[in-house]
Amino acid sequence: MIKPKVGVVSCSGECCSLGTLSRIATRRVLEDLKAGETVTICLPLFLAGDSGERMFAKQFPTVAVDGCHKLCATKAIEKYSGATAATVDVESMLEEQGSDPPASRRIFTPEDMAMVAMVAGAIVEKVDGIKEAQDA
Amino acid sequence: MNERPILIIPCSGIGKPFGTIGRDATFRVVDELRKGRADTSCLSLLVMGDEEATEQIRESDCIAVDGCPLECARKNIEIAGGRIAAYFRVMDLLRDNRGLKPKQVTFLDDDGTRLAEMLAERIAVKVDELGGGGLD
């Protein structure tokens, strides 16, 4: 039986380094940790795209990855496409850890990459949870 | 001379290197080449109709930077009522530099970095022409 893929949609987050952190963690999941099991879409396509793009969350159970508390990814998906299956709030994760956001939004240090691994792990947990629910 | 910084809005492309090139170039201009004279904002905030982001767009000269022909940055700026003073497409840059073949999405490879540097230089020249200022 072919299992449906899980959507992972990152906020664009050009304003700050948390957006870069969200995108790199999302790419890590798509390329490596859950390659072949996950798909993505550019967030602004929900508005600029056609009805095909807006079907995304209806076709795929979707994890929103939000850099900051504004939760643009979650809100955009729910406004234009359908309910999200889960949200990863990166700013909240860092606050719980007492970690500062990366200093640069372009160049990441090894410490920043450790945060990427942490966020990617959180995304994988959500993806696994969705797939387990599909199997049940 | 513009009293406000020029607002550079890159697309949020996450599936191919083109979006990464546009964002990297934008961050080079905003954080290094024309720091204080150019600024950026999250495209997702515009998509969501965020009041502050929409006001900033409407009050600034905007430079749209799009990775692919779907033109999410340009379209979303226009939908938000922004004024596009200049427009760059990574695809055009690729056409002018056919020898460069960027492949990496998450972290740019050498060809992607070269293209981002070239694009950043072009955007910086445009910021000068438009006379951005205001964050100093």
PDB file of C-alpha atoms in Angstrom:
ATOM      1  CA  MET A   1       0.000   0.000   0.000  1.00  0.00           C
ATOM      2  CA  ILE A   2       1.334   3.430  -0.924  1.00  0.00           C
ATOM      3  CA  LYS A   3       1.290   5.735   2.086  1.00  0.00           C
ATOM      4  CA  PRO A   4       0.447   9.396   1.451  1.00  0.00           C
ATOM      5  CA  LYS A   5       3.328  11.784   1.933  1.00  0.00           C
ATOM      6  CA  VAL A   6       3.361  14.370   4.689  1.00  0.00           C
ATOM      7  CA  GLY A   7       3.611  18.061   3.788  1.00  0.00           C
ATOM      8  CA  VAL A   8       6.187  20.191   5.612  1.00  0.00           C
ATOM      9  CA  VAL A   9       5.773  23.936   5.022  1.00  0.00           C
ATOM     10  CA  SER A  10       8.210  26.441   6.485  1.00  0.00           C
ATOM     11  CA  CYS A  11       7.506  30.105   7.036  1.00  0.00           C
ATOM     12  CA  SER A  12       9.495  32.366   4.728  1.00  0.00           C
ATOM     13  CA  GLY A  13      10.913  34.338   7.637  1.00  0.00           C
ATOM     14  CA  GLU A  14      13.119  36.803   5.787  1.00  0.00           C
ATOM     15  CA  CYS A  15      12.810  39.221   8.718  1.00  0.00           C
ATOM     16  CA  CYS A  16      15.093  37.319  11.071  1.00  0.00           C
ATOM     17  CA  SER A  17      17.389  34.353  11.541  1.00  0.00           C
ATOM     18  CA  LEU A  18      14.553  32.218  12.926  1.00  0.00           C
ATOM     19  CA  GLY A  19      13.158  32.023   9.389  1.00  0.00           C
ATOM     20  CA  THR A  20      16.482  30.733   8.085  1.00  0.00           C
ATOM     21  CA  LEU A  21      16.581  28.236  10.943  1.00  0.00           C
ATOM     22  CA  SER A  22      13.070  27.016  10.059  1.00  0.00           C
ATOM     23  CA  ARG A  23      13.882  26.645   6.379  1.00  0.00           C
ATOM     24  CA  ILE A  24      17.167  24.800   6.885  1.00  0.00           C
ATOM     25  CA  ALA A  25      15.522  22.401   9.355  1.00  0.00           C
ATOM     26  CA  THR A  26      12.687  21.828   6.883  1.00  0.00           C
ATOM     27  CA  ARG A  27      15.140  21.141   4.051  1.00  0.00           C
ATOM     28  CA  ARG A  28      17.049  18.723   6.298  1.00  0.00           C
ATOM     29  CA  VAL A  29      13.848  16.749   6.822  1.00  0.00           C
ATOM     30  CA  LEU A  30      12.928  16.809   3.121  1.00  0.00           C
ATOM     31  CA  GLU A  31      16.403  15.926   1.817  1.00  0.00           C
ATOM     32  CA  ASP A  32      17.655  13.570   4.467  1.00  0.00           C
ATOM     33  CA  LEU A  33      15.690  12.585   7.566  1.00  0.00           C
ATOM     34  CA  LYS A  34      12.363  11.903   5.835  1.00  0.00           C
ATOM     35  CA  ALA A  35      13.362  11.954   2.157  1.00  0.00           C
ATOM     36  CA  GLY A  36      10.695  10.330   0.008  1.00  0.00           C
ATOM     37  CA  GLU A  37       8.106  10.616   2.770  1.00  0.00           C
ATOM     38  CA  THR A  38       7.675  14.394   2.770  1.00  0.00           C
ATOM     39  CA  VAL A  39       6.870  17.171   0.299  1.00  0.00           C
ATOM     40  CA  THR A  40       6.862  20.957   0.535  1.00  0.00           C
ATOM     41  CA  ILE A  41       5.523  24.080  -1.135  1.00  0.00           C
ATOM     42  CA  CYS A  42       6.597  27.738  -1.042  1.00  0.00           C
ATOM     43  CA  LEU A  43       4.309  29.474   1.424  1.00  0.00           C
ATOM     44  CA  PRO A  44       3.436  32.580  -0.684  1.00  0.00           C
ATOM     45  CA  LEU A  45       2.237  30.296  -3.477  1.00  0.00           C
ATOM     46  CA  PHE A  46      -0.985  29.937  -1.523  1.00  0.00           C
ATOM     47  CA  LEU A  47      -1.771  33.502  -2.498  1.00  0.00           C
ATOM     48  CA  ALA A  48       0.066  33.840  -5.816  1.00  0.00           C
ATOM     49  CA  GLY A  49      -0.714  30.345  -7.025  1.00  0.00           C
ATOM     50  CA  ASP A  50      -3.815  28.724  -8.390  1.00  0.00           C
ATOM     51  CA  SER A  51      -6.346  26.308  -6.929  1.00  0.00           C
ATOM     52  CA  GLY A  52      -3.842  23.472  -7.385  1.00  0.00           C
ATOM     53  CA  GLU A  53      -1.502  25.035  -4.831  1.00  0.00           C
ATOM     54  CA  ARG A  54      -4.386  25.698  -2.479  1.00  0.00           C
ATOM     55  CA  MET A  55      -5.256  21.991  -2.448  1.00  0.00           C
ATOM     56  CA  PHE A  56      -1.912  21.227  -0.814  1.00  0.00           C
ATOM     57  CA  ALA A  57      -3.054  20.722   2.781  1.00  0.00           C
ATOM     58  CA  LYS A  58      -6.118  18.847   1.593  1.00  0.00           C
ATOM     59  CA  GLN A  59      -3.890  16.425  -0.335  1.00  0.00           C
ATOM     60  CA  PHE A  60      -1.201  16.059   2.294  1.00  0.00           C
ATOM     61  CA  PRO A  61      -1.450  16.143   6.085  1.00  0.00           C
ATOM     62  CA  THR A  62       0.783  19.139   6.722  1.00  0.00           C
ATOM     63  CA  VAL A  63       3.251  20.188   9.409  1.00  0.00           C
ATOM     64  CA  ALA A  64       3.713  23.979   9.604  1.00  0.00           C
ATOM     65  CA  VAL A  65       7.182  25.140  10.685  1.00  0.00           C
ATOM     66  CA  ASP A  66       6.975  28.671  12.068  1.00  0.00           C
ATOM     67  CA  GLY A  67      10.020  30.742  12.920  1.00  0.00           C
ATOM     68  CA  CYS A  68       8.302  33.225  15.203  1.00  0.00           C
ATOM     69  CA  HIS A  69       5.188  33.648  17.286  1.00  0.00           C
ATOM     70  CA  LYS A  70       3.329  35.259  14.396  1.00  0.00           C
ATOM     71  CA  LEU A  71       2.802  31.723  13.089  1.00  0.00           C
ATOM     72  CA  CYS A  72       2.444  32.795   9.442  1.00  0.00           C
ATOM     73  CA  ALA A  73       2.841  29.276   8.065  1.00  0.00           C
ATOM     74  CA  THR A  74       0.119  27.845  10.264  1.00  0.00           C
ATOM     75  CA  LYS A  75      -2.251  30.722   9.608  1.00  0.00           C
ATOM     76  CA  ALA A  76      -1.627  30.856   5.846  1.00  0.00           C
ATOM     77  CA  ILE A  77      -2.133  27.130   5.392  1.00  0.00           C
ATOM     78  CA  GLU A  78      -5.324  27.166   7.438  1.00  0.00           C
ATOM     79  CA  LYS A  79      -6.617  30.275   5.656  1.00  0.00           C
ATOM     80  CA  TYR A  80      -5.898  29.194   2.098  1.00  0.00           C
ATOM     81  CA  SER A  81      -5.613  25.425   2.055  1.00  0.00           C
ATOM     82  CA  GLY A  82      -6.942  23.481   5.040  1.00  0.00           C
ATOM     83  CA  ALA A  83      -6.277  22.568   8.653  1.00  0.00           C
ATOM     84  CA  THR A  84      -2.680  21.791   9.571  1.00  0.00           C
ATOM     85  CA  ALA A  85      -1.910  18.436  11.166  1.00  0.00           C
ATOM     86  CA  ALA A  86       0.725  19.972  13.472  1.00  0.00           C
ATOM     87  CA  THR A  87       2.801  23.087  14.096  1.00  0.00           C
ATOM     88  CA  VAL A  88       6.442  23.456  15.147  1.00  0.00           C
ATOM     89  CA  ASP A  89       6.932  26.860  16.809  1.00  0.00           C
ATOM     90  CA  VAL A  90      10.687  27.446  16.600  1.00  0.00           C
ATOM     91  CA  GLU A  91      10.769  30.615  18.714  1.00  0.00           C
ATOM     92  CA  SER A  92       8.957  28.826  21.553  1.00  0.00           C
ATOM     93  CA  MET A  93      11.387  25.911  21.342  1.00  0.00           C
ATOM     94  CA  LEU A  94      14.358  28.260  21.707  1.00  0.00           C
ATOM     95  CA  GLU A  95      12.698  30.118  24.577  1.00  0.00           C
ATOM     96  CA  GLU A  96      12.103  26.849  26.425  1.00  0.00           C
ATOM     97  CA  GLN A  97      15.788  26.026  25.995  1.00  0.00           C
ATOM     98  CA  GLY A  98      16.961  29.505  26.921  1.00  0.00           C
ATOM     99  CA  SER A  99      18.767  29.736  23.572  1.00  0.00           C
ATOM    100  CA  ASP A 100      19.268  32.917  21.568  1.00  0.00           C
ATOM    101  CA  PRO A 101      18.392  32.941  17.848  1.00  0.00           C
ATOM    102  CA  PRO A 102      21.328  32.644  15.411  1.00  0.00           C
ATOM    103  CA  ALA A 103      23.200  35.930  15.053  1.00  0.00           C
ATOM    104  CA  SER A 104      23.185  35.864  11.238  1.00  0.00           C
ATOM    105  CA  ARG A 105      20.353  35.039   8.886  1.00  0.00           C
ATOM    106  CA  ARG A 106      22.825  33.997   6.172  1.00  0.00           C
ATOM    107  CA  ILE A 107      25.776  32.263   7.829  1.00  0.00           C
ATOM    108  CA  PHE A 108      25.197  29.582  10.482  1.00  0.00           C
ATOM    109  CA  THR A 109      27.755  28.533  13.106  1.00  0.00           C
ATOM    110  CA  PRO A 110      28.127  24.956  14.442  1.00  0.00           C
ATOM    111  CA  GLU A 111      26.018  26.049  17.443  1.00  0.00           C
ATOM    112  CA  ASP A 112      23.311  27.265  15.070  1.00  0.00           C
ATOM    113  CA  MET A 113      23.456  23.945  13.232  1.00  0.00           C
ATOM    114  CA  ALA A 114      22.826  22.179  16.555  1.00  0.00           C
ATOM    115  CA  MET A 115      19.601  24.187  16.772  1.00  0.00           C
ATOM    116  CA  VAL A 116      18.791  23.114  13.201  1.00  0.00           C
ATOM    117  CA  ALA A 117      19.179  19.481  14.287  1.00  0.00           C
ATOM    118  CA  MET A 118      16.879  20.087  17.265  1.00  0.00           C
ATOM    119  CA  VAL A 119      14.159  21.689  15.141  1.00  0.00           C
ATOM    120  CA  ALA A 120      14.503  19.017  12.445  1.00  0.00           C
ATOM    121  CA  GLY A 121      14.068  16.400  15.180  1.00  0.00           C
ATOM    122  CA  ALA A 122      10.863  18.094  16.305  1.00  0.00           C
ATOM    123  CA  ILE A 123       9.544  18.058  12.729  1.00  0.00           C
ATOM    124  CA  VAL A 124      10.390  14.370  12.382  1.00  0.00           C
ATOM    125  CA  GLU A 125       8.467  13.637  15.605  1.00  0.00           C
ATOM    126  CA  LYS A 126       5.400  15.346  14.141  1.00  0.00           C
ATOM    127  CA  VAL A 127       5.779  13.493  10.822  1.00  0.00           C
ATOM    128  CA  ASP A 128       6.105  10.162  12.627  1.00  0.00           C
ATOM    129  CA  GLY A 129       3.059  10.961  14.751  1.00  0.00           C
ATOM    130  CA  ILE A 130       0.999  11.689  11.635  1.00  0.00           C
ATOM    131  CA  LYS A 131       2.142   8.488   9.936  1.00  0.00           C
ATOM    132  CA  GLU A 132       1.387   6.423  13.042  1.00  0.00           C
ATOM    133  CA  ALA A 133      -2.108   7.892  13.129  1.00  0.00           C
ATOM    134  CA  GLN A 134      -2.512   6.976   9.443  1.00  0.00           C
ATOM    135  CA  ASP A 135      -1.470   3.407  10.195  1.00  0.00           C
ATOM    136  CA  ALA A 136      -3.827   3.035  13.173  1.00  0.00           C
TER     137      ALA A 136
ATOM    138  CA  MET B   1      16.873  60.850  -1.746  1.00  0.00           C
ATOM    139  CA  ASN B   2      14.365  58.457  -0.252  1.00  0.00           C
ATOM    140  CA  GLU B   3      13.774  59.068   3.445  1.00  0.00           C
ATOM    141  CA  ARG B   4      12.941  55.420   3.946  1.00  0.00           C
ATOM    142  CA  PRO B   5      15.176  52.445   3.212  1.00  0.00           C
ATOM    143  CA  ILE B   6      14.482  50.585  -0.002  1.00  0.00           C
ATOM    144  CA  LEU B   7      12.495  47.453   0.778  1.00  0.00           C
ATOM    145  CA  ILE B   8      13.886  44.341  -0.883  1.00  0.00           C
ATOM    146  CA  ILE B   9      11.444  41.433  -0.911  1.00  0.00           C
ATOM    147  CA  PRO B  10      12.763  38.068  -2.075  1.00  0.00           C
ATOM    148  CA  CYS B  11      10.506  35.144  -2.855  1.00  0.00           C
ATOM    149  CA  SER B  12      10.341  32.295  -0.359  1.00  0.00           C
ATOM    150  CA  GLY B  13      11.327  29.563  -2.798  1.00  0.00           C
ATOM    151  CA  ILE B  14      12.315  26.428  -0.925  1.00  0.00           C
ATOM    152  CA  GLY B  15      12.294  23.664  -3.544  1.00  0.00           C
ATOM    153  CA  LYS B  16      15.098  24.799  -5.869  1.00  0.00           C
ATOM    154  CA  PRO B  17      18.356  26.799  -5.548  1.00  0.00           C
ATOM    155  CA  PHE B  18      16.834  29.902  -7.166  1.00  0.00           C
ATOM    156  CA  GLY B  19      14.931  31.013  -4.080  1.00  0.00           C
ATOM    157  CA  THR B  20      18.011  30.491  -1.916  1.00  0.00           C
ATOM    158  CA  ILE B  21      20.064  32.623  -4.337  1.00  0.00           C
ATOM    159  CA  GLY B  22      17.507  35.448  -4.182  1.00  0.00           C
ATOM    160  CA  ARG B  23      17.377  35.411  -0.387  1.00  0.00           C
ATOM    161  CA  ASP B  24      21.142  35.154   0.005  1.00  0.00           C
ATOM    162  CA  ALA B  25      21.586  38.137  -2.324  1.00  0.00           C
ATOM    163  CA  THR B  26      18.959  40.099  -0.392  1.00  0.00           C
ATOM    164  CA  PHE B  27      20.644  39.420   2.956  1.00  0.00           C
ATOM    165  CA  ARG B  28      24.027  40.424   1.498  1.00  0.00           C
ATOM    166  CA  VAL B  29      22.587  43.805   0.490  1.00  0.00           C
ATOM    167  CA  VAL B  30      20.538  44.439   3.635  1.00  0.00           C
ATOM    168  CA  ASP B  31      23.073  43.193   6.177  1.00  0.00           C
ATOM    169  CA  GLU B  32      26.349  44.106   4.458  1.00  0.00           C
ATOM    170  CA  LEU B  33      26.520  45.995   1.146  1.00  0.00           C
ATOM    171  CA  ARG B  34      23.851  48.644   1.838  1.00  0.00           C
ATOM    172  CA  LYS B  35      23.223  48.169   5.542  1.00  0.00           C
ATOM    173  CA  GLY B  36      20.943  50.914   6.819  1.00  0.00           C
ATOM    174  CA  ARG B  37      19.856  51.957   3.336  1.00  0.00           C
ATOM    175  CA  ALA B  38      17.915  48.825   2.491  1.00  0.00           C
ATOM    176  CA  ASP B  39      15.629  46.586   4.498  1.00  0.00           C
ATOM    177  CA  THR B  40      13.587  43.433   3.975  1.00  0.00           C
ATOM    178  CA  SER B  41      10.354  41.939   5.235  1.00  0.00           C
ATOM    179  CA  CYS B  42       8.773  38.492   5.404  1.00  0.00           C
ATOM    180  CA  LEU B  43       6.788  37.713   2.294  1.00  0.00           C
ATOM    181  CA  SER B  44       4.588  35.462   4.444  1.00  0.00           C
ATOM    182  CA  LEU B  45       3.521  38.451   6.524  1.00  0.00           C
ATOM    183  CA  LEU B  46       2.304  40.125   3.351  1.00  0.00           C
ATOM    184  CA  VAL B  47       0.496  36.971   2.319  1.00  0.00           C
ATOM    185  CA  MET B  48      -1.264  37.035   5.668  1.00  0.00           C
ATOM    186  CA  GLY B  49      -2.206  40.700   5.300  1.00  0.00           C
ATOM    187  CA  ASP B  50      -0.221  41.764   8.372  1.00  0.00           C
ATOM    188  CA  GLU B  51      -1.049  45.424   8.990  1.00  0.00           C
ATOM    189  CA  GLU B  52       2.475  46.577   9.844  1.00  0.00           C
ATOM    190  CA  ALA B  53       4.067  44.745   6.904  1.00  0.00           C
ATOM    191  CA  THR B  54       1.431  46.034   4.489  1.00  0.00           C
ATOM    192  CA  GLU B  55       1.937  49.615   5.661  1.00  0.00           C
ATOM    193  CA  GLN B  56       5.711  49.264   5.296  1.00  0.00           C
ATOM    194  CA  ILE B  57       5.264  47.953   1.739  1.00  0.00           C
ATOM    195  CA  ARG B  58       2.912  50.775   0.766  1.00  0.00           C
ATOM    196  CA  GLU B  59       5.217  53.481   2.118  1.00  0.00           C
ATOM    197  CA  SER B  60       8.443  52.200   0.557  1.00  0.00           C
ATOM    198  CA  ASP B  61      10.001  51.790  -2.844  1.00  0.00           C
ATOM    199  CA  CYS B  62      10.168  48.027  -3.272  1.00  0.00           C
ATOM    200  CA  ILE B  63      12.581  45.781  -5.117  1.00  0.00           C
ATOM    201  CA  ALA B  64      11.086  42.351  -5.845  1.00  0.00           C
ATOM    202  CA  VAL B  65      13.465  39.407  -6.223  1.00  0.00           C
ATOM    203  CA  ASP B  66      11.899  36.271  -7.672  1.00  0.00           C
ATOM    204  CA  GLY B  67      13.485  32.875  -8.053  1.00  0.00           C
ATOM    205  CA  CYS B  68      11.083  31.277 -10.525  1.00  0.00           C
ATOM    206  CA  PRO B  69       8.556  32.326 -13.190  1.00  0.00           C
ATOM    207  CA  LEU B  70       5.668  32.106 -10.717  1.00  0.00           C
ATOM    208  CA  GLU B  71       6.773  35.560  -9.484  1.00  0.00           C
ATOM    209  CA  CYS B  72       5.419  35.201  -5.935  1.00  0.00           C
ATOM    210  CA  ALA B  73       7.322  38.218  -4.609  1.00  0.00           C
ATOM    211  CA  ARG B  74       6.193  40.609  -7.342  1.00  0.00           C
ATOM    212  CA  LYS B  75       2.601  39.386  -7.280  1.00  0.00           C
ATOM    213  CA  ASN B  76       2.262  39.540  -3.513  1.00  0.00           C
ATOM    214  CA  ILE B  77       3.767  43.047  -3.341  1.00  0.00           C
ATOM    215  CA  GLU B  78       1.270  44.207  -5.951  1.00  0.00           C
ATOM    216  CA  ILE B  79      -1.629  42.502  -4.185  1.00  0.00           C
ATOM    217  CA  ALA B  80      -0.607  44.311  -0.968  1.00  0.00           C
ATOM    218  CA  GLY B  81      -0.670  47.660  -2.807  1.00  0.00           C
ATOM    219  CA  GLY B  82       3.096  48.125  -2.908  1.00  0.00           C
ATOM    220  CA  ARG B  83       5.082  50.096  -5.495  1.00  0.00           C
ATOM    221  CA  ILE B  84       7.661  48.033  -7.382  1.00  0.00           C
ATOM    222  CA  ALA B  85      10.579  50.282  -8.244  1.00  0.00           C
ATOM    223  CA  ALA B  86      12.746  47.476  -9.583  1.00  0.00           C
ATOM    224  CA  TYR B  87      12.433  43.812 -10.334  1.00  0.00           C
ATOM    225  CA  PHE B  88      15.038  41.040 -10.468  1.00  0.00           C
ATOM    226  CA  ARG B  89      14.619  37.432 -11.549  1.00  0.00           C
ATOM    227  CA  VAL B  90      17.212  34.805 -10.728  1.00  0.00           C
ATOM    228  CA  MET B  91      16.221  33.014 -13.964  1.00  0.00           C
ATOM    229  CA  ASP B  92      17.382  36.059 -15.980  1.00  0.00           C
ATOM    230  CA  LEU B  93      20.724  36.004 -14.190  1.00  0.00           C
ATOM    231  CA  LEU B  94      21.076  32.306 -14.992  1.00  0.00           C
ATOM    232  CA  ARG B  95      20.375  32.992 -18.658  1.00  0.00           C
ATOM    233  CA  ASP B  96      23.198  35.555 -18.682  1.00  0.00           C
ATOM    234  CA  ASN B  97      25.552  33.116 -16.958  1.00  0.00           C
ATOM    235  CA  ARG B  98      24.870  29.764 -18.559  1.00  0.00           C
ATOM    236  CA  GLY B  99      28.160  28.342 -17.338  1.00  0.00           C
ATOM    237  CA  LEU B 100      27.005  28.532 -13.741  1.00  0.00           C
ATOM    238  CA  LYS B 101      24.827  25.628 -12.639  1.00  0.00           C
ATOM    239  CA  PRO B 102      23.705  25.896  -9.002  1.00  0.00           C
ATOM    240  CA  LYS B 103      22.464  22.620  -7.559  1.00  0.00           C
ATOM    241  CA  GLN B 104      22.381  22.919  -3.773  1.00  0.00           C
ATOM    242  CA  VAL B 105      19.266  24.337  -2.119  1.00  0.00           C
ATOM    243  CA  THR B 106      19.926  24.398   1.617  1.00  0.00           C
ATOM    244  CA  PHE B 107      23.453  25.824   1.465  1.00  0.00           C
ATOM    245  CA  LEU B 108      24.585  27.305  -1.824  1.00  0.00           C
ATOM    246  CA  ASP B 109      27.401  25.619  -3.715  1.00  0.00           C
ATOM    247  CA  ASP B 110      30.149  27.670  -5.446  1.00  0.00           C
ATOM    248  CA  ASP B 111      28.047  28.423  -8.531  1.00  0.00           C
ATOM    249  CA  GLY B 112      25.061  29.419  -6.407  1.00  0.00           C
ATOM    250  CA  THR B 113      27.236  31.651  -4.241  1.00  0.00           C
ATOM    251  CA  ARG B 114      28.732  33.338  -7.326  1.00  0.00           C
ATOM    252  CA  LEU B 115      25.241  34.043  -8.668  1.00  0.00           C
ATOM    253  CA  ALA B 116      24.114  35.401  -5.281  1.00  0.00           C
ATOM    254  CA  GLU B 117      27.142  37.732  -5.198  1.00  0.00           C
ATOM    255  CA  MET B 118      26.388  39.001  -8.710  1.00  0.00           C
ATOM    256  CA  LEU B 119      22.723  39.503  -7.931  1.00  0.00           C
ATOM    257  CA  ALA B 120      23.568  41.321  -4.702  1.00  0.00           C
ATOM    258  CA  GLU B 121      25.845  43.721  -6.608  1.00  0.00           C
ATOM    259  CA  ARG B 122      23.064  44.478  -9.094  1.00  0.00           C
ATOM    260  CA  ILE B 123      20.520  45.043  -6.329  1.00  0.00           C
ATOM    261  CA  ALA B 124      22.974  47.286  -4.447  1.00  0.00           C
ATOM    262  CA  VAL B 125      23.430  49.456  -7.555  1.00  0.00           C
ATOM    263  CA  LYS B 126      19.654  49.755  -7.828  1.00  0.00           C
ATOM    264  CA  VAL B 127      19.406  50.754  -4.145  1.00  0.00           C
ATOM    265  CA  ASP B 128      21.905  53.540  -4.918  1.00  0.00           C
ATOM    266  CA  GLU B 129      19.872  54.672  -7.924  1.00  0.00           C
ATOM    267  CA  LEU B 130      16.719  54.761  -5.833  1.00  0.00           C
ATOM    268  CA  GLY B 131      18.519  56.608  -3.069  1.00  0.00           C
ATOM    269  CA  GLY B 132      17.463  54.480  -0.130  1.00  0.00           C
ATOM    270  CA  GLY B 133      18.144  55.744   3.359  1.00  0.00           C
ATOM    271  CA  GLY B 134      16.701  56.131   6.798  1.00  0.00           C
ATOM    272  CA  LEU B 135      17.991  53.394   9.087  1.00  0.00           C
ATOM    273  CA  ASP B 136      21.346  55.046   9.876  1.00  0.00           C
TER     274      ASP B 136
END
